[in-house]
Amino acid sequence: MKGIHFLVAVVLLALASSFASASDPASLQDFCVAIEQSDSETAVFVNGKFCKDPKLVTANDFFFSGFQNPRNTKNQLGSNVTLLNVDMIPGLNTLDISLARIDFAPNGLNPPHMHPRGTELLLVLDGTLLIGFVTSNPDNRLFTKVLNAGDVFVFPVGLIHFQFNVGHTNAVSISALSSQNPGLIVIANSVFGSNPPISANVLTKAFQLDKNVVTYLQQKF
Ligand SMILES: *[C@@H]1O[C@H](CO)[C@@H](O)[C@H](O)[C@H]1NC(C)=O
């Protein structure tokens, strides 16, 4: 009998904690197709953002075409990220999801970065990628793998990760991200390319580098 009481208590606790949800509340409507604020006179159904009048919503609000086209990778990193977020598909508004295509030249790199608001699920369509993510303090453990076409990998929200084309051909991947606006923090750009710059003394100490190296890096970014 005591055991049953204990079980009931555990179930009640579990229920209570699911009410104190740490995620976004569920939508109160089928969709809230984002509309420009300038059109707000005609906009109704405010839910954080202005939503297009459902009567005026069309299939094209949920549509994007041309994602199959290779992107130009002739830049310093040899990679090109195309993010399909709410700015590209207004129908994604409030729906907690977005999509990215990444093109890699041979040796192309999507440099260490993180998404503050989105877990990423990456599918390799073509080529061979060395990928990895690092856990938070104190372990800073690296999880890494070489992926080929058809392989899928998860990058948990907020953790620093990268993708590097280690094959001899171009590579292409598609990622789903669990936010309409996952956010992007590229570590090197944030640290060495901030505007205005972080004091070189701070970076010299933080990265245990020669100050000349720090000022060189700050010029680069
Ligand atoms: C990515 O590719 C598009 C289309 O090919 C191009 O317009 C854009 O400049 C490229 N971005 C970078 C960072 O190379």
mmCIF file of C-alpha atoms and ligand atoms in Angstrom:
data_model
loop_
_atom_site.group_PDB
_atom_site.id
_atom_site.type_symbol
_atom_site.label_atom_id
_atom_site.label_comp_id
_atom_site.label_asym_id
_atom_site.label_seq_id
_atom_site.Cartn_x
_atom_site.Cartn_y
_atom_site.Cartn_z
ATOM 1 C CA MET A 1 0.000 0.000 0.000
ATOM 2 C CA LYS A 2 2.854 2.371 0.911
ATOM 3 C CA GLY A 3 4.380 1.604 -2.475
ATOM 4 C CA ILE A 4 1.201 2.691 -4.245
ATOM 5 C CA HIS A 5 1.086 5.973 -2.318
ATOM 6 C CA PHE A 6 4.665 6.607 -3.330
ATOM 7 C CA LEU A 7 3.866 5.861 -6.975
ATOM 8 C CA VAL A 8 0.866 8.203 -6.913
ATOM 9 C CA ALA A 9 3.058 10.944 -5.418
ATOM 10 C CA VAL A 10 5.657 10.472 -8.154
ATOM 11 C CA VAL A 11 3.027 10.615 -10.907
ATOM 12 C CA LEU A 12 1.478 13.774 -9.402
ATOM 13 C CA LEU A 13 4.924 15.414 -9.182
ATOM 14 C CA ALA A 14 5.636 14.524 -12.813
ATOM 15 C CA LEU A 15 2.290 16.039 -13.857
ATOM 16 C CA ALA A 16 2.933 19.201 -11.850
ATOM 17 C CA SER A 17 6.351 19.694 -13.450
ATOM 18 C CA SER A 18 4.885 19.280 -16.916
ATOM 19 C CA PHE A 19 2.506 22.161 -16.131
ATOM 20 C CA ALA A 20 5.523 24.293 -15.172
ATOM 21 C CA SER A 21 6.760 23.864 -18.755
ATOM 22 C CA ALA A 22 10.067 25.481 -19.730
ATOM 23 C CA SER A 23 9.153 25.665 -23.412
ATOM 24 C CA ASP A 24 6.996 28.066 -25.411
ATOM 25 C CA PRO A 25 3.271 27.701 -24.772
ATOM 26 C CA ALA A 26 1.400 25.851 -27.491
ATOM 27 C CA SER A 27 -0.123 27.925 -30.280
ATOM 28 C CA LEU A 28 -3.684 29.118 -29.787
ATOM 29 C CA GLN A 29 -4.367 29.034 -33.520
ATOM 30 C CA ASP A 30 -3.404 27.059 -36.634
ATOM 31 C CA PHE A 31 -0.899 29.683 -37.778
ATOM 32 C CA CYS A 32 0.102 33.340 -37.520
ATOM 33 C CA VAL A 33 1.558 34.239 -40.917
ATOM 34 C CA ALA A 34 3.892 37.158 -40.207
ATOM 35 C CA ILE A 35 3.014 40.445 -41.831
ATOM 36 C CA GLU A 36 5.093 43.637 -42.134
ATOM 37 C CA GLN A 37 4.300 46.216 -39.479
ATOM 38 C CA SER A 38 3.537 48.755 -42.233
ATOM 39 C CA ASP A 39 0.620 46.548 -43.234
ATOM 40 C CA SER A 40 -0.567 46.432 -39.630
ATOM 41 C CA GLU A 41 -3.756 48.386 -40.402
ATOM 42 C CA THR A 42 -5.034 45.280 -42.144
ATOM 43 C CA ALA A 43 -3.378 42.900 -39.660
ATOM 44 C CA VAL A 44 -5.317 41.142 -36.945
ATOM 45 C CA PHE A 45 -4.791 38.455 -34.313
ATOM 46 C CA VAL A 46 -1.756 39.810 -32.502
ATOM 47 C CA ASN A 47 0.259 37.058 -30.857
ATOM 48 C CA GLY A 48 3.646 38.631 -30.141
ATOM 49 C CA LYS A 49 3.805 39.665 -33.785
ATOM 50 C CA PHE A 50 1.175 40.860 -36.170
ATOM 51 C CA CYS A 51 -0.499 38.006 -37.985
ATOM 52 C CA LYS A 52 -1.945 38.195 -41.439
ATOM 53 C CA ASP A 53 -5.720 37.905 -41.560
ATOM 54 C CA PRO A 54 -6.266 34.147 -42.042
ATOM 55 C CA LYS A 55 -8.764 34.923 -44.809
ATOM 56 C CA LEU A 56 -5.952 36.565 -46.815
ATOM 57 C CA VAL A 57 -3.405 33.775 -46.229
ATOM 58 C CA THR A 58 -2.492 31.718 -49.295
ATOM 59 C CA ALA A 59 -0.411 28.589 -49.934
ATOM 60 C CA ASN A 60 2.489 30.836 -51.024
ATOM 61 C CA ASP A 61 2.824 32.109 -47.433
ATOM 62 C CA PHE A 62 4.066 28.606 -46.549
ATOM 63 C CA PHE A 63 6.163 28.100 -49.671
ATOM 64 C CA PHE A 64 9.759 28.569 -50.816
ATOM 65 C CA SER A 65 11.322 27.414 -54.065
ATOM 66 C CA GLY A 66 14.912 27.058 -55.265
ATOM 67 C CA PHE A 67 16.478 25.324 -52.270
ATOM 68 C CA GLN A 68 18.073 22.772 -54.615
ATOM 69 C CA ASN A 69 20.326 25.386 -56.239
ATOM 70 C CA PRO A 70 24.020 25.219 -55.239
ATOM 71 C CA ARG A 71 25.228 28.384 -53.477
ATOM 72 C CA ASN A 72 28.437 30.253 -54.196
ATOM 73 C CA THR A 73 31.244 29.062 -51.880
ATOM 74 C CA LYS A 74 34.018 31.313 -53.239
ATOM 75 C CA ASN A 75 34.728 33.075 -49.948
ATOM 76 C CA GLN A 76 37.397 32.807 -47.233
ATOM 77 C CA LEU A 77 35.705 29.908 -45.461
ATOM 78 C CA GLY A 78 34.625 27.993 -48.565
ATOM 79 C CA SER A 79 31.087 27.558 -47.250
ATOM 80 C CA ASN A 80 27.715 29.231 -47.670
ATOM 81 C CA VAL A 81 24.768 28.956 -45.270
ATOM 82 C CA THR A 82 21.263 29.638 -46.609
ATOM 83 C CA LEU A 83 18.766 29.964 -43.764
ATOM 84 C CA LEU A 84 15.068 29.606 -44.436
ATOM 85 C CA ASN A 85 13.538 31.367 -41.468
ATOM 86 C CA VAL A 86 10.425 33.425 -40.868
ATOM 87 C CA ASP A 87 11.891 36.238 -42.990
ATOM 88 C CA MET A 88 11.886 33.927 -46.032
ATOM 89 C CA ILE A 89 8.668 32.000 -45.236
ATOM 90 C CA PRO A 90 6.199 34.210 -43.327
ATOM 91 C CA GLY A 91 4.059 31.142 -42.559
ATOM 92 C CA LEU A 92 6.829 29.881 -40.227
ATOM 93 C CA ASN A 93 5.959 32.590 -37.702
ATOM 94 C CA THR A 94 5.407 31.162 -34.169
ATOM 95 C CA LEU A 95 5.936 27.586 -35.393
ATOM 96 C CA ASP A 96 9.342 26.910 -33.750
ATOM 97 C CA ILE A 97 11.143 25.519 -36.781
ATOM 98 C CA SER A 98 13.456 26.619 -39.603
ATOM 99 C CA LEU A 99 15.640 25.039 -42.276
ATOM 100 C CA ALA A 100 19.192 25.663 -43.488
ATOM 101 C CA ARG A 101 21.173 24.539 -46.517
ATOM 102 C CA ILE A 102 24.955 24.567 -46.243
ATOM 103 C CA ASP A 103 27.209 24.323 -49.295
ATOM 104 C CA PHE A 104 30.871 23.424 -48.812
ATOM 105 C CA ALA A 105 33.736 23.626 -51.315
ATOM 106 C CA PRO A 106 36.495 21.018 -50.705
ATOM 107 C CA ASN A 107 38.130 22.131 -47.407
ATOM 108 C CA GLY A 108 35.165 24.416 -46.816
ATOM 109 C CA LEU A 109 34.380 25.149 -43.161
ATOM 110 C CA ASN A 110 31.292 26.246 -41.273
ATOM 111 C CA PRO A 111 33.366 27.631 -38.371
ATOM 112 C CA PRO A 112 32.725 27.003 -34.655
ATOM 113 C CA HIS A 113 29.421 28.666 -33.798
ATOM 114 C CA MET A 114 26.279 28.109 -31.753
ATOM 115 C CA HIS A 115 22.559 28.766 -31.918
ATOM 116 C CA PRO A 116 21.247 30.239 -28.629
ATOM 117 C CA ARG A 117 17.653 29.195 -29.347
ATOM 118 C CA GLY A 118 17.748 26.087 -31.550
ATOM 119 C CA THR A 119 18.773 22.463 -31.588
ATOM 120 C CA GLU A 120 20.019 21.465 -35.049
ATOM 121 C CA LEU A 121 19.389 18.199 -36.893
ATOM 122 C CA LEU A 122 21.768 17.940 -39.857
ATOM 123 C CA LEU A 123 21.439 15.601 -42.849
ATOM 124 C CA VAL A 124 24.340 15.185 -45.289
ATOM 125 C CA LEU A 125 23.039 15.105 -48.870
ATOM 126 C CA ASP A 126 26.399 14.966 -50.631
ATOM 127 C CA GLY A 127 30.056 14.669 -49.696
ATOM 128 C CA THR A 128 31.955 13.971 -46.476
ATOM 129 C CA LEU A 129 31.890 16.222 -43.410
ATOM 130 C CA LEU A 130 33.953 16.159 -40.235
ATOM 131 C CA ILE A 131 31.578 17.547 -37.614
ATOM 132 C CA GLY A 132 31.596 18.020 -33.856
ATOM 133 C CA PHE A 133 30.176 19.782 -30.836
ATOM 134 C CA VAL A 134 31.656 20.525 -27.405
ATOM 135 C CA THR A 135 29.760 20.225 -24.126
ATOM 136 C CA SER A 136 29.671 23.038 -21.577
ATOM 137 C CA ASN A 137 31.937 23.449 -18.516
ATOM 138 C CA PRO A 138 33.518 21.744 -16.740
ATOM 139 C CA ASP A 139 33.909 18.800 -19.133
ATOM 140 C CA ASN A 140 34.250 20.568 -22.498
ATOM 141 C CA ARG A 141 33.924 17.154 -24.060
ATOM 142 C CA LEU A 142 34.144 16.937 -27.872
ATOM 143 C CA PHE A 143 31.693 14.694 -29.687
ATOM 144 C CA THR A 144 32.917 14.271 -33.249
ATOM 145 C CA LYS A 145 32.334 12.098 -36.292
ATOM 146 C CA VAL A 146 32.880 11.869 -40.040
ATOM 147 C CA LEU A 147 29.544 11.938 -41.882
ATOM 148 C CA ASN A 148 28.735 10.760 -45.411
ATOM 149 C CA ALA A 149 25.675 11.192 -47.620
ATOM 150 C CA GLY A 150 22.579 9.976 -45.773
ATOM 151 C CA ASP A 151 24.088 10.442 -42.305
ATOM 152 C CA VAL A 152 22.250 12.558 -39.728
ATOM 153 C CA PHE A 153 23.695 14.256 -36.630
ATOM 154 C CA VAL A 154 22.266 16.324 -33.740
ATOM 155 C CA PHE A 155 23.798 19.536 -32.391
ATOM 156 C CA PRO A 156 22.106 20.314 -29.053
ATOM 157 C CA VAL A 157 20.878 23.874 -28.468
ATOM 158 C CA GLY A 158 23.513 26.369 -27.291
ATOM 159 C CA LEU A 159 26.566 24.140 -27.751
ATOM 160 C CA ILE A 160 29.526 25.165 -29.925
ATOM 161 C CA HIS A 161 29.740 23.098 -33.115
ATOM 162 C CA PHE A 162 31.333 23.058 -36.581
ATOM 163 C CA GLN A 163 31.225 21.266 -39.948
ATOM 164 C CA PHE A 164 34.281 20.814 -42.190
ATOM 165 C CA ASN A 165 34.376 19.306 -45.678
ATOM 166 C CA VAL A 166 37.144 16.682 -45.542
ATOM 167 C CA GLY A 167 36.166 15.107 -48.896
ATOM 168 C CA HIS A 168 37.548 15.838 -52.358
ATOM 169 C CA THR A 169 34.230 17.017 -53.774
ATOM 170 C CA ASN A 170 31.706 19.697 -52.866
ATOM 171 C CA ALA A 171 29.459 18.797 -49.951
ATOM 172 C CA VAL A 172 25.862 19.796 -49.203
ATOM 173 C CA SER A 173 23.859 19.422 -46.005
ATOM 174 C CA ILE A 174 20.360 20.349 -44.882
ATOM 175 C CA SER A 175 19.589 21.269 -41.260
ATOM 176 C CA ALA A 176 16.326 21.582 -39.413
ATOM 177 C CA LEU A 177 16.487 23.962 -36.423
ATOM 178 C CA SER A 178 13.998 23.979 -33.568
ATOM 179 C CA SER A 179 13.173 27.694 -33.675
ATOM 180 C CA GLN A 180 11.767 30.099 -36.246
ATOM 181 C CA ASN A 181 14.740 32.284 -35.283
ATOM 182 C CA PRO A 182 17.509 30.019 -33.867
ATOM 183 C CA GLY A 183 20.100 32.830 -33.726
ATOM 184 C CA LEU A 184 23.753 32.518 -34.692
ATOM 185 C CA ILE A 185 26.898 33.311 -32.716
ATOM 186 C CA VAL A 186 30.119 32.701 -34.653
ATOM 187 C CA ILE A 187 32.788 32.404 -31.968
ATOM 188 C CA ALA A 188 35.708 34.005 -33.847
ATOM 189 C CA ASN A 189 33.585 36.898 -35.137
ATOM 190 C CA SER A 190 32.029 37.612 -31.736
ATOM 191 C CA VAL A 191 35.307 37.462 -29.832
ATOM 192 C CA PHE A 192 37.784 39.027 -32.280
ATOM 193 C CA GLY A 193 35.394 40.987 -34.484
ATOM 194 C CA SER A 194 33.081 42.700 -31.997
ATOM 195 C CA ASN A 195 32.114 46.321 -32.617
ATOM 196 C CA PRO A 196 33.659 48.164 -30.843
ATOM 197 C CA PRO A 197 36.550 45.729 -30.237
ATOM 198 C CA ILE A 198 37.023 43.985 -26.887
ATOM 199 C CA SER A 199 40.158 45.291 -25.122
ATOM 200 C CA ALA A 200 43.204 43.423 -26.486
ATOM 201 C CA ASN A 201 44.334 42.945 -22.861
ATOM 202 C CA VAL A 202 41.180 40.976 -22.140
ATOM 203 C CA LEU A 203 41.661 38.703 -25.157
ATOM 204 C CA THR A 204 45.409 38.320 -24.557
ATOM 205 C CA LYS A 205 44.713 36.983 -21.083
ATOM 206 C CA ALA A 206 41.607 34.971 -21.976
ATOM 207 C CA PHE A 207 43.233 33.108 -24.867
ATOM 208 C CA GLN A 208 46.778 33.148 -23.419
ATOM 209 C CA LEU A 209 48.090 34.660 -26.627
ATOM 210 C CA ASP A 210 50.784 37.166 -27.473
ATOM 211 C CA LYS A 211 49.184 40.623 -27.692
ATOM 212 C CA ASN A 212 50.436 40.994 -31.291
ATOM 213 C CA VAL A 213 48.534 37.853 -32.246
ATOM 214 C CA VAL A 214 45.393 39.319 -30.674
ATOM 215 C CA THR A 215 45.670 42.624 -32.568
ATOM 216 C CA TYR A 216 46.408 40.655 -35.764
ATOM 217 C CA LEU A 217 43.256 38.562 -35.232
ATOM 218 C CA GLN A 218 41.208 41.656 -34.411
ATOM 219 C CA GLN A 219 42.281 43.180 -37.762
ATOM 220 C CA LYS A 220 41.367 39.951 -39.582
ATOM 221 C CA PHE A 221 37.808 39.927 -38.258
HETATM 222 C C1 LIG B 1 26.079 32.574 -50.957
HETATM 223 O O1 LIG B 1 25.546 32.268 -52.212
HETATM 224 C C2 LIG B 1 24.682 33.249 -52.750
HETATM 225 C C3 LIG B 1 24.086 32.703 -54.030
HETATM 226 O O2 LIG B 1 24.987 31.902 -54.745
HETATM 227 C C4 LIG B 1 25.481 34.536 -52.952
HETATM 228 O O3 LIG B 1 24.629 35.540 -53.456
HETATM 229 C C5 LIG B 1 26.074 34.961 -51.631
HETATM 230 O O4 LIG B 1 26.899 36.103 -51.797
HETATM 231 C C6 LIG B 1 26.901 33.837 -51.032
HETATM 232 N N1 LIG B 1 27.355 34.214 -49.693
HETATM 233 C C7 LIG B 1 28.631 34.129 -49.302
HETATM 234 C C8 LIG B 1 28.910 34.503 -47.881
HETATM 235 O O5 LIG B 1 29.523 33.752 -50.033
#
